[in-house]
mmCIF file of C-alpha atoms in Angstrom:
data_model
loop_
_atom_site.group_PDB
_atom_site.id
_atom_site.type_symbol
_atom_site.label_atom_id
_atom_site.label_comp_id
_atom_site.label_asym_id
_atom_site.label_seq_id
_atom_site.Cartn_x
_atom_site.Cartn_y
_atom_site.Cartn_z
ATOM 1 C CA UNK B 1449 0.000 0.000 0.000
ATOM 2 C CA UNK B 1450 1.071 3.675 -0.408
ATOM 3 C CA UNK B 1451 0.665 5.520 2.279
ATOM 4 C CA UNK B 1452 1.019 9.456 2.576
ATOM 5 C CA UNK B 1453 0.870 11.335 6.374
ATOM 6 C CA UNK B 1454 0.072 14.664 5.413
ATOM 7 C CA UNK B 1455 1.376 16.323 8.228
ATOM 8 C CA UNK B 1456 4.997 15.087 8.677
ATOM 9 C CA UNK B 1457 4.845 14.813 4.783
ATOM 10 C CA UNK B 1458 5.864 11.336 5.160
ATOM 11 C CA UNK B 1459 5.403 8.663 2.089
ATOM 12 C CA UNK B 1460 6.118 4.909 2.267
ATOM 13 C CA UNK B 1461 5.271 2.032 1.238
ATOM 14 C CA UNK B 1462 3.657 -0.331 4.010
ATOM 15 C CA UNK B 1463 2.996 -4.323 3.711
ATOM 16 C CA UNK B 1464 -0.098 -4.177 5.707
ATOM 17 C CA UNK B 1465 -3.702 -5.196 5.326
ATOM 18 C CA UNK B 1466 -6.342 -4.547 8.265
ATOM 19 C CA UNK B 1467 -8.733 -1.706 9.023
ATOM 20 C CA UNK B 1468 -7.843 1.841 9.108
ATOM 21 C CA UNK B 1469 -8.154 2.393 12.765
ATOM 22 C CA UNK B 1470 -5.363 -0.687 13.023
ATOM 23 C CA UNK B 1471 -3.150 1.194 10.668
ATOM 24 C CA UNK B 1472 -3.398 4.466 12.693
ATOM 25 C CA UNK B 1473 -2.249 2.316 15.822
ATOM 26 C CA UNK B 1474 0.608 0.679 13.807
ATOM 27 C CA UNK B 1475 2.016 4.403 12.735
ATOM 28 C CA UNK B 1476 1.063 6.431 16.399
ATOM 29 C CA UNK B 1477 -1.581 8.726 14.623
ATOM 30 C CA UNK B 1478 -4.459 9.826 17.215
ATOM 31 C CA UNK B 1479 -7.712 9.360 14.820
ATOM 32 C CA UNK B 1480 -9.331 12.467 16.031
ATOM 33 C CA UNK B 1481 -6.629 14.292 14.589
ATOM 34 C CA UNK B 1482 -7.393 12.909 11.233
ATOM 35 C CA UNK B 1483 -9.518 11.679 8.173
ATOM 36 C CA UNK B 1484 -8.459 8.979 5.811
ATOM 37 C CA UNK B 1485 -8.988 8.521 2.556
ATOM 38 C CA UNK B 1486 -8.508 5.274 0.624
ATOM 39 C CA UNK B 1487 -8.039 5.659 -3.570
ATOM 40 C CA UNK B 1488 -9.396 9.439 -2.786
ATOM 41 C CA UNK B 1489 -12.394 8.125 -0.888
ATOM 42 C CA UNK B 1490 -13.325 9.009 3.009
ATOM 43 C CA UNK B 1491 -13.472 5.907 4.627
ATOM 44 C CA UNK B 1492 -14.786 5.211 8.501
ATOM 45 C CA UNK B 1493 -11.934 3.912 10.908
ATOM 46 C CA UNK B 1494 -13.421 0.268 10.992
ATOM 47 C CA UNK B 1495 -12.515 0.231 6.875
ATOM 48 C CA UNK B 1496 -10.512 -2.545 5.306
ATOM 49 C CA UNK B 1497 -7.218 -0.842 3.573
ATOM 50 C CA UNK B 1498 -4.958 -3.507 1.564
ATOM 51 C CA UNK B 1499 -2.278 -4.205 -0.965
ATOM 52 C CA UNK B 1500 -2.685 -1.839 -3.846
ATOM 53 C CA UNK B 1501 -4.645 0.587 -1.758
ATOM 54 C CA UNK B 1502 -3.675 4.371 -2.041
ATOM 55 C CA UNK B 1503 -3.948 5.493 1.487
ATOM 56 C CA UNK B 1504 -3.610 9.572 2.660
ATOM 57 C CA UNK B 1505 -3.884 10.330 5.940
ATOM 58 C CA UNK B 1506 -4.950 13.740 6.178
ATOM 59 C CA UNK B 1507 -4.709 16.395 9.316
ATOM 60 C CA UNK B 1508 -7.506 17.780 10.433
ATOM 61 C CA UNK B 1509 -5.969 20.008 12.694
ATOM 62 C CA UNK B 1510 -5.546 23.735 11.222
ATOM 63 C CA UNK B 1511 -1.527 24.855 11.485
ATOM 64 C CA UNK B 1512 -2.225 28.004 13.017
ATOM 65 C CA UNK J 347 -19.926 1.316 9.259
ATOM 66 C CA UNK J 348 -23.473 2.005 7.917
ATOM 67 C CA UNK J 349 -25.111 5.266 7.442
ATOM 68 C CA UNK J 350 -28.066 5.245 9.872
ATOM 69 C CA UNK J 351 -30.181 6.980 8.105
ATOM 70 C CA UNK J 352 -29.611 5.538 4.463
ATOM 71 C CA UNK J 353 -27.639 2.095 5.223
ATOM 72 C CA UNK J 354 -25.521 3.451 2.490
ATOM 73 C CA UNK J 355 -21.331 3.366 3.662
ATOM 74 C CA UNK J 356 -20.649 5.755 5.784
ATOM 75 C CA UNK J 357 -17.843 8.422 5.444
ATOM 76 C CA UNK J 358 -17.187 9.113 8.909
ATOM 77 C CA UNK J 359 -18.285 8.175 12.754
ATOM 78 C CA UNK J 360 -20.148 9.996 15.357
ATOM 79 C CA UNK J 361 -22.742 10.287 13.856
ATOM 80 C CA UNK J 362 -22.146 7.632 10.971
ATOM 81 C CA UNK J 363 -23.725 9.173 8.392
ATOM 82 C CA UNK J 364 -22.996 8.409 4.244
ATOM 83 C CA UNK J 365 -22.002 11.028 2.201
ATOM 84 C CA UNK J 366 -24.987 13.016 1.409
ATOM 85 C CA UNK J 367 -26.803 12.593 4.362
ATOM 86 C CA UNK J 368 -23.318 13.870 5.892
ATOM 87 C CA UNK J 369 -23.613 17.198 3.585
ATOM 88 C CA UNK J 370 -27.304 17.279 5.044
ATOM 89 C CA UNK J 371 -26.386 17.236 8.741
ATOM 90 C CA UNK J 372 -23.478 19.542 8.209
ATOM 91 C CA UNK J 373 -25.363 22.092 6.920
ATOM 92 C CA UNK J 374 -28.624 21.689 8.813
ATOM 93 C CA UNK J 375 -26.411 21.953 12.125
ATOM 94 C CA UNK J 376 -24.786 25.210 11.013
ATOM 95 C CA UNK J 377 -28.125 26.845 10.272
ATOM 96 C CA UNK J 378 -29.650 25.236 13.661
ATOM 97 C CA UNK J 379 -26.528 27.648 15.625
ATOM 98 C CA UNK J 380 -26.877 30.647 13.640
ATOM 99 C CA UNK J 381 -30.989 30.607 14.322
ATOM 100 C CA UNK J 382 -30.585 29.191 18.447
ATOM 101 C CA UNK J 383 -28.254 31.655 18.985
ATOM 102 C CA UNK J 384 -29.462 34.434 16.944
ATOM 103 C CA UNK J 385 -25.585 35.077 14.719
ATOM 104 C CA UNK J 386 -26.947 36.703 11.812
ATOM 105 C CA UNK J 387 -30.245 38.569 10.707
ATOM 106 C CA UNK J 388 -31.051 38.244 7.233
ATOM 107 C CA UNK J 389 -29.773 41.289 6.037
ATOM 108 C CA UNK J 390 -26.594 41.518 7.799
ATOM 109 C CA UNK J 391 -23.513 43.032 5.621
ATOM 110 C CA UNK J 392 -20.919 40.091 7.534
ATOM 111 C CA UNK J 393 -17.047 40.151 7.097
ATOM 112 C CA UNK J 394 -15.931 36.689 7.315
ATOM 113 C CA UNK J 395 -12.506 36.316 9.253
ATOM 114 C CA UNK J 396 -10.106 34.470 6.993
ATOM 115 C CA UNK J 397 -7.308 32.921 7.261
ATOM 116 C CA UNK J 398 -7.370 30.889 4.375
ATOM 117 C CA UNK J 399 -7.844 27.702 5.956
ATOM 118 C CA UNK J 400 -10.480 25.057 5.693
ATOM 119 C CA UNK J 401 -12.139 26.470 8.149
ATOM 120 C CA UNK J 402 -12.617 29.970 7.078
ATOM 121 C CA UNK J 403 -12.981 29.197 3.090
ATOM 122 C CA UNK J 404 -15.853 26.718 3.993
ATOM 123 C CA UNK J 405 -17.103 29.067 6.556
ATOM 124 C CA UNK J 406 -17.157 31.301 3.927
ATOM 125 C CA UNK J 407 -18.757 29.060 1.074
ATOM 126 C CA UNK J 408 -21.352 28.324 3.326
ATOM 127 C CA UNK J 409 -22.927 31.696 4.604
ATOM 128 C CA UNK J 410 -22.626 32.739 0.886
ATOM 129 C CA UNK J 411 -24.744 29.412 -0.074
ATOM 130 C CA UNK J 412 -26.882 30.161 2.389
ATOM 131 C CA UNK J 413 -27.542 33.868 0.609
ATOM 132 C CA UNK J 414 -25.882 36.052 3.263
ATOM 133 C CA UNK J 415 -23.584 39.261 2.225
ATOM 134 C CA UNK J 416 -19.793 38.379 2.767
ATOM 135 C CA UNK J 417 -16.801 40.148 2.351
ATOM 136 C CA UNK J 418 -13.890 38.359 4.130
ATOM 137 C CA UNK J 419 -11.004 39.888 5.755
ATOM 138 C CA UNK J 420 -7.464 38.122 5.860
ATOM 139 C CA UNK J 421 -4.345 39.516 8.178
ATOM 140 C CA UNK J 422 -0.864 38.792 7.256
ATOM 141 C CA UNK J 423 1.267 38.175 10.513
ATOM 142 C CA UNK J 424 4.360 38.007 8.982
ATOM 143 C CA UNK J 425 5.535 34.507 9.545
ATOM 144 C CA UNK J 426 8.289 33.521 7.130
ATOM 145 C CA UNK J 427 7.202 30.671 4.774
ATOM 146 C CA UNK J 428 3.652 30.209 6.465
ATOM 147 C CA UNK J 429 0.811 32.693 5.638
ATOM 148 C CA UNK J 430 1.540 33.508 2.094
ATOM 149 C CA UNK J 431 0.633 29.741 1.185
ATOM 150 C CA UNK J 432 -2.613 30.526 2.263
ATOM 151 C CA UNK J 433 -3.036 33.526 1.384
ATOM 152 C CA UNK J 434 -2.274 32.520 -2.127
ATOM 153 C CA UNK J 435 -5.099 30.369 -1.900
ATOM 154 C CA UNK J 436 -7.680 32.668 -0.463
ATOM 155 C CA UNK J 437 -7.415 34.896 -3.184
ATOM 156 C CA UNK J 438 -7.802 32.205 -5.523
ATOM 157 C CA UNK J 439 -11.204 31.084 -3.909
ATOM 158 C CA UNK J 440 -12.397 34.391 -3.198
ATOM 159 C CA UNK J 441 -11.686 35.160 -6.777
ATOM 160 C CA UNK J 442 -13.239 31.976 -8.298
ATOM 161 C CA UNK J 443 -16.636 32.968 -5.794
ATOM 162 C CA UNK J 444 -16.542 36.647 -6.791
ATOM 163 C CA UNK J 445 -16.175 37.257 -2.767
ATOM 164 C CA UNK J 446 -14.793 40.896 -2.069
ATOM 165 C CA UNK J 447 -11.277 40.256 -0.359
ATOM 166 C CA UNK J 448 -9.172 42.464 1.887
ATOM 167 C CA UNK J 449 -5.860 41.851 3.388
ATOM 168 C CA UNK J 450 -3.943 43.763 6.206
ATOM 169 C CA UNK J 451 -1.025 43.315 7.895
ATOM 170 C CA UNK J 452 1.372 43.550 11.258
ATOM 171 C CA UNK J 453 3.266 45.103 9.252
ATOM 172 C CA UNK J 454 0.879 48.443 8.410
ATOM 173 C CA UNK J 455 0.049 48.856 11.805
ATOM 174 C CA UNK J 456 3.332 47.899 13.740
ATOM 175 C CA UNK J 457 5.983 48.397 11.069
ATOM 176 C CA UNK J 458 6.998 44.910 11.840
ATOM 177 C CA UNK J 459 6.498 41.665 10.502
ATOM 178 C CA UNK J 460 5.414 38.973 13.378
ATOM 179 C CA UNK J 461 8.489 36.872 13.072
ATOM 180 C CA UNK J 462 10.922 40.119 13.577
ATOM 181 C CA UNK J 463 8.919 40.743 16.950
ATOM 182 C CA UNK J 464 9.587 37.910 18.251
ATOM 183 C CA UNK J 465 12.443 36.228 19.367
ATOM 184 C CA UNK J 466 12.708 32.398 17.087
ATOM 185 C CA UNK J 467 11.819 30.004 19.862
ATOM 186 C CA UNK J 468 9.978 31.613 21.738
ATOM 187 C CA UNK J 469 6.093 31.787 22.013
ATOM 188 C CA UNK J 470 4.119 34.339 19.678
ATOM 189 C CA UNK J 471 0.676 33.418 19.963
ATOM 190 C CA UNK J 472 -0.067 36.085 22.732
ATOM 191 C CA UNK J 473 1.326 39.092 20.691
ATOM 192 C CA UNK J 474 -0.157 37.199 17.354
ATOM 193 C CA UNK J 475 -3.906 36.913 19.209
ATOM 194 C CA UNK J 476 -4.378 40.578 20.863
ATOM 195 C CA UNK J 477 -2.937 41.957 16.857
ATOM 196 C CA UNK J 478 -5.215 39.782 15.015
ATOM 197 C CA UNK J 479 -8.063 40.869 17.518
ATOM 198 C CA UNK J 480 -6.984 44.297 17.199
ATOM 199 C CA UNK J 481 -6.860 44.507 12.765
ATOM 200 C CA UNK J 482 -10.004 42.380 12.659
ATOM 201 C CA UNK J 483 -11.731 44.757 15.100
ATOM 202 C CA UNK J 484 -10.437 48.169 13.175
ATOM 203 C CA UNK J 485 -11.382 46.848 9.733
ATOM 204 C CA UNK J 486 -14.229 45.051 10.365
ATOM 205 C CA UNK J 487 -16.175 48.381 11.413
ATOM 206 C CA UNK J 488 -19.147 49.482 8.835
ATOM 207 C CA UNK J 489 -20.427 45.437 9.091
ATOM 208 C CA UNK J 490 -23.066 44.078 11.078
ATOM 209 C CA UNK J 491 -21.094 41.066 12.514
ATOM 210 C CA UNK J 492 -17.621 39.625 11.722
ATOM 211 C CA UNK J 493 -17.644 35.587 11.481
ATOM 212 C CA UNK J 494 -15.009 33.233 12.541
ATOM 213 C CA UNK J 495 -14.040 29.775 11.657
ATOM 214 C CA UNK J 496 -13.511 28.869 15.388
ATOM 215 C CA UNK J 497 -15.124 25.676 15.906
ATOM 216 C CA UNK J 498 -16.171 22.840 18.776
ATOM 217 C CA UNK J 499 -11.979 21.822 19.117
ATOM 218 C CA UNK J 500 -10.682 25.713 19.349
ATOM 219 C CA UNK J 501 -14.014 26.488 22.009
ATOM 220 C CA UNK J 502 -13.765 23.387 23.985
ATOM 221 C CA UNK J 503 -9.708 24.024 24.473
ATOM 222 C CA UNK J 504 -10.666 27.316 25.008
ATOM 223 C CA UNK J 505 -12.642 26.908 27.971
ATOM 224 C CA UNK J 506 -10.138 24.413 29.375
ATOM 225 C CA UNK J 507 -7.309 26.775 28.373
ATOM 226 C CA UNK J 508 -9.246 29.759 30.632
ATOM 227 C CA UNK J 509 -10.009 27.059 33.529
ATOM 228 C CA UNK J 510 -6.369 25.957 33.702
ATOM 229 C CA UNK J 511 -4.777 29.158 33.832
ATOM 230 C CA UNK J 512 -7.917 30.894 35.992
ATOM 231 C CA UNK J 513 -8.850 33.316 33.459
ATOM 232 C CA UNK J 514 -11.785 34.400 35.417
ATOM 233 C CA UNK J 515 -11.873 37.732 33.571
ATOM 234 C CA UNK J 516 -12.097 36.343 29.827
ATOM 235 C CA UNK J 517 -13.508 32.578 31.207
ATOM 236 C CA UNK J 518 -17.366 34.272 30.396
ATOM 237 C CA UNK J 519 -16.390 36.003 27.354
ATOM 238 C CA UNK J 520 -16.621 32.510 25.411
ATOM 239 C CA UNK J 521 -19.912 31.392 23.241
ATOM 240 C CA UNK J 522 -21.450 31.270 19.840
ATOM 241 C CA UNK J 523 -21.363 34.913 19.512
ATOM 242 C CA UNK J 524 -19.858 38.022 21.964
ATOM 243 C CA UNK J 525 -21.906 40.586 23.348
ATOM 244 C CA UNK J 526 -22.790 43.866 21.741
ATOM 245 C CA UNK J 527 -20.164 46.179 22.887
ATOM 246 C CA UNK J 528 -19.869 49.559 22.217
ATOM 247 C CA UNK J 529 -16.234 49.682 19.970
ATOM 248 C CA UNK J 530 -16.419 46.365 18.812
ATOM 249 C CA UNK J 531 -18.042 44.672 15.655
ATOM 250 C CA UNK J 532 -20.066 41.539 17.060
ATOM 251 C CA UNK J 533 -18.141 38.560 16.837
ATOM 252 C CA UNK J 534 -19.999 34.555 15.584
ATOM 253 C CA UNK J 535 -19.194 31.408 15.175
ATOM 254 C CA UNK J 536 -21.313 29.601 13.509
ATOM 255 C CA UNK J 537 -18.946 26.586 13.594
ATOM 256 C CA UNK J 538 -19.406 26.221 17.444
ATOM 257 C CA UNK J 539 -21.077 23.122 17.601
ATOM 258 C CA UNK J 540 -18.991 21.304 14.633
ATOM 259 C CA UNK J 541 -15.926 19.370 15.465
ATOM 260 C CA UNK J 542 -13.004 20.075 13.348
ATOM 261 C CA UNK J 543 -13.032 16.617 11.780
ATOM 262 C CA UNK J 544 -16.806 17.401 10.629
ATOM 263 C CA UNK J 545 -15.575 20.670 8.907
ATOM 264 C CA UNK J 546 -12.184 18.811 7.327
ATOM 265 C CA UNK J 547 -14.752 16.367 6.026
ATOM 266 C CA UNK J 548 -17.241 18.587 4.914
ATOM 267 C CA UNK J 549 -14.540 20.637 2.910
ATOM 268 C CA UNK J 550 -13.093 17.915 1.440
ATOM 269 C CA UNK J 551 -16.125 16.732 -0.475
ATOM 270 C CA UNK J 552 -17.036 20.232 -1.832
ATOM 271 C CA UNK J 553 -13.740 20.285 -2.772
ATOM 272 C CA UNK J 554 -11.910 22.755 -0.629
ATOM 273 C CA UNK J 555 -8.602 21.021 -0.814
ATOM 274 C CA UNK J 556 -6.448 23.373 1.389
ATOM 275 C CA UNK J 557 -3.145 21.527 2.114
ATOM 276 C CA UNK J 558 -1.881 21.615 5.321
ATOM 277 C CA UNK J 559 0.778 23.867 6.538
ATOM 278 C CA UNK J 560 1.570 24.434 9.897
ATOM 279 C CA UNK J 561 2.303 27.873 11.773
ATOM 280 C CA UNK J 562 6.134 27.390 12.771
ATOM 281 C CA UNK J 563 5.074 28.835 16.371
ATOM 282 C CA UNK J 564 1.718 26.698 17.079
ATOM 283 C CA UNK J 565 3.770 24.238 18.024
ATOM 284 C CA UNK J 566 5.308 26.203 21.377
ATOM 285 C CA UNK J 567 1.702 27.553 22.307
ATOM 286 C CA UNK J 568 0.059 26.396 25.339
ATOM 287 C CA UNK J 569 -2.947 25.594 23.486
ATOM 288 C CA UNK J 570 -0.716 22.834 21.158
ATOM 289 C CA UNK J 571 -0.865 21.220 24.640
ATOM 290 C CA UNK J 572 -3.967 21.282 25.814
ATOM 291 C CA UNK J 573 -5.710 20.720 22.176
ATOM 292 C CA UNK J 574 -3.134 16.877 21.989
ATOM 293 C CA UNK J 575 -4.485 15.940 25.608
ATOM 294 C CA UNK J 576 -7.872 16.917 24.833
ATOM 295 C CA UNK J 577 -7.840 15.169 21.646
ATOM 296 C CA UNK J 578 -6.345 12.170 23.892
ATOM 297 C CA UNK J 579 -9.135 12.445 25.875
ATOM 298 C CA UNK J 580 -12.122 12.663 23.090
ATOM 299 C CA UNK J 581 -10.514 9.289 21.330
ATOM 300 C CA UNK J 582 -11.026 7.284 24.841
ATOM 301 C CA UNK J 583 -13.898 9.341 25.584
ATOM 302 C CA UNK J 584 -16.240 10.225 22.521
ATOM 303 C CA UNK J 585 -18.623 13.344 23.186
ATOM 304 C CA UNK J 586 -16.125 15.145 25.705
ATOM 305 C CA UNK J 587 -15.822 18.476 23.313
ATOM 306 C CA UNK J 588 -19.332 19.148 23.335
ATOM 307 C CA UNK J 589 -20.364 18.297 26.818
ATOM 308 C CA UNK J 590 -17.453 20.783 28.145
ATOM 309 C CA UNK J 591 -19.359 23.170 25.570
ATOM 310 C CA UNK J 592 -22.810 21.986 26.407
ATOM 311 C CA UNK J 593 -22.068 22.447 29.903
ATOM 312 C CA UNK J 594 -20.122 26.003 30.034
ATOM 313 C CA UNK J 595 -23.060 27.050 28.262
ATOM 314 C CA UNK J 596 -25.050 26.131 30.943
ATOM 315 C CA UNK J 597 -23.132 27.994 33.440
ATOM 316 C CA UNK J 598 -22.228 30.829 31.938
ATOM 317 C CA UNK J 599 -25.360 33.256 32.554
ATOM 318 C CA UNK J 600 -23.904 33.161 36.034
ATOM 319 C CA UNK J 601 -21.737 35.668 35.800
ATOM 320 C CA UNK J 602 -21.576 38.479 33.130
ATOM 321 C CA UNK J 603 -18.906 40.713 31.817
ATOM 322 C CA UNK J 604 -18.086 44.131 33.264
ATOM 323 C CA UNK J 605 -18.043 46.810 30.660
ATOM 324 C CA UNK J 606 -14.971 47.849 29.288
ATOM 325 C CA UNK J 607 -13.306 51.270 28.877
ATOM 326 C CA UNK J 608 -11.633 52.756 25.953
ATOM 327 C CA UNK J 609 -7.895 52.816 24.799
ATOM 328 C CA UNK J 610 -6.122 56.426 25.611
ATOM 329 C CA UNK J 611 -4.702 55.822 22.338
ATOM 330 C CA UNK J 612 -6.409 54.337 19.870
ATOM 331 C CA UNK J 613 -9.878 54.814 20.619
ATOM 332 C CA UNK J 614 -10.867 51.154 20.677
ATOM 333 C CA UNK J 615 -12.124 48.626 23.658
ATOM 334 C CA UNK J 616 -9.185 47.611 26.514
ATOM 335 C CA UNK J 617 -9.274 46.501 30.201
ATOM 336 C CA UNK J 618 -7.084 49.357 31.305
ATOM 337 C CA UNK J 619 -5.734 52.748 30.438
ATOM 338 C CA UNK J 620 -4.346 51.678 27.215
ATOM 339 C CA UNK J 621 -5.218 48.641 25.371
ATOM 340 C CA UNK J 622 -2.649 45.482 24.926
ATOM 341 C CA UNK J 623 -2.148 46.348 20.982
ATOM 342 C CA UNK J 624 -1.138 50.145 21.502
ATOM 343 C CA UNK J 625 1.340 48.282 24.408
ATOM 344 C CA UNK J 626 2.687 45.804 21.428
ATOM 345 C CA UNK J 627 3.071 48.907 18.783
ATOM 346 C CA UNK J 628 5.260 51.334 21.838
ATOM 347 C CA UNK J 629 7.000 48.118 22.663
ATOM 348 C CA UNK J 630 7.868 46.855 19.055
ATOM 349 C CA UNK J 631 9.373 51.226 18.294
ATOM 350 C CA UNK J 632 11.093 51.085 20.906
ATOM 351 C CA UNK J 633 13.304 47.950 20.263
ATOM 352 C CA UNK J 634 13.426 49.785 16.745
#
């Protein structure tokens, strides 16, 4: 999967398959502070992201 | 997750709702603050506060959607690398919704940029709040109310914020709208009651795509703080943002704020002899 934190500006590529809230866990990432969105869609935190998946993680929280 | 209205898929939790019944709630619940809490009469000429932000550029799609005059009103701090991004694409949006624009700066009324007044490292979002408060306040006179992005995250620190450091002077001056004071244009948020996760999500399927970029000082402020533990405490405990809200609501009729007296200076609203701002402006010409 490729995943992009929007925050740090972070992208990687991540061997993982499992929900979204899971995936938050795996890289530290407090859900409140963010939406995801798999192949440009919003999914819900108990979402299914796998292989082949384009995953952003996007903050919510304004910079200022 | 389900929508539970639709049983369609839904695009977010609390409350799991699909994505137009989403758009429907959204809007419905911004409408349901400005008419509880009487923000805006029909006819109100309102300035919109903006930053260039989601929040702001959706707070200002929205009251124009809903038929209300805007204008919005952007201040440049100052801040190296930072507020032009923005900026850049306020002007785009504003142009693009034929929305009446006006920018002002630290720099006009100080003759210094934020980031030359203070030291790098050490906190500016005092100094950056009373001059914001201060340009908003001077420019926004001639309209009927000035709106603000702030939503249920910035309100619910907020109050926490005031209760941790015993702001008991400004701990009442919190709410979906301030009072009518004489010297100051009425402030509203009609974002109170939306948590900042509702507004990203909202913005991101109208297709507000601001990018993030992050003040280089936000991350020194007090508030940086007390927003991650709150946020902490809202993942482990859903609902906490708007029963603090809810509930300071409740108890806020208890005590009311005492009138204020006018700056020496300047002419506009302060606590004391002079207001803060005019202390900011001596202070800043005479490190000069």
């Amino acid at each position: 999967m490729e995943l992009f934190i929007e925050r740090t500006g972070e992208k990687k590529t991540l061997s993982f398959n499992g929900t979204a809230e899971n995936l938050l866990k795996e890289v530290g990432i407090n859900s409140e502070e963010v939406i995801i969105t798999r192949n440009n869609e919003i999914i819900t935190l108990d979402q299914e992201v796998r292989e082949g998946d384009s995953v952003r993680v996007l903050s919510v929280i304004s910079g200022g | 997750m389900k929508c539970k209205k639709c049983y369609d898929t839904a695009i977010i939790e609390m409350p799991s709702l699909c994505k137009s019944h989403f758009t429907e709630y959204f809007e419905e619940k911004v409408k349901r603050t400005i008419e509880e809490f009487g923000l805006l009469e029909k006819n109100d000429k309102v300035c919109v506060a903006a930053s260039g932000g989601k929040d702001s550029v959706t707070l200002l799609y929205l009251l124009k959607k809903f038929g209300y005059e805007v204008e919005a009103l952007a201040v440049n701090e100052g801040i190296h690398g930072y507020r032009d991004h923005t900026l850049s694409f306020l002007k785009k949006f504003c142009d693009d919704n034929k929305i009446l624009l006006r920018i002002h700066s630290y720099e006009e009324e100080t003759g210094k940029r934020l980031d030359k007044m203070v030291k790098p490292g050490s906190p500016a979002c005092n100094t950056c709040g009373t001059l914001r408060r201060h340009v908003l306040n001077k420019y926004s006179e001639g309209y009927d109310k000035i709106a603000t992005g702030h939503n249920m995250d910035d309100e619910s620190q907020a109050v926490l914020m005031n209760l941790l450091k015993a702001q008991k002077k400004i701990f009442y001056r919190q709410g979906p709208k301030t009072n009518k004071v004489k010297g100051f244009t009425q402030k509203i948020k009609p974002f109170y009651f939306l948590r900042e996760k509702e507004i990203m999500v909202y913005s991101f399927i109208k297709n507000i795509n601001v990018s993030y970029t992050e003040c280089p000082f936000a991350r020194l402020s007090y508030r940086s703080k007390v927003r991650d533990a709150l946020n902490e405490y809202e993942s482990r405990h859903p609902g906490t943002k708007e029963r603090i809200l809810r509930k300071y609501l409740s108890i806020k009729h208890v005590s009311q704020p005492k009138a204020v007296s006018l700056c020496s200076r300047c002419g506009f609203p302060a606590s004391g002899y002079e207001c803060k701002a005019c202390r900011i402006k001596e202070s800043v010409v005479s490190q000069a």
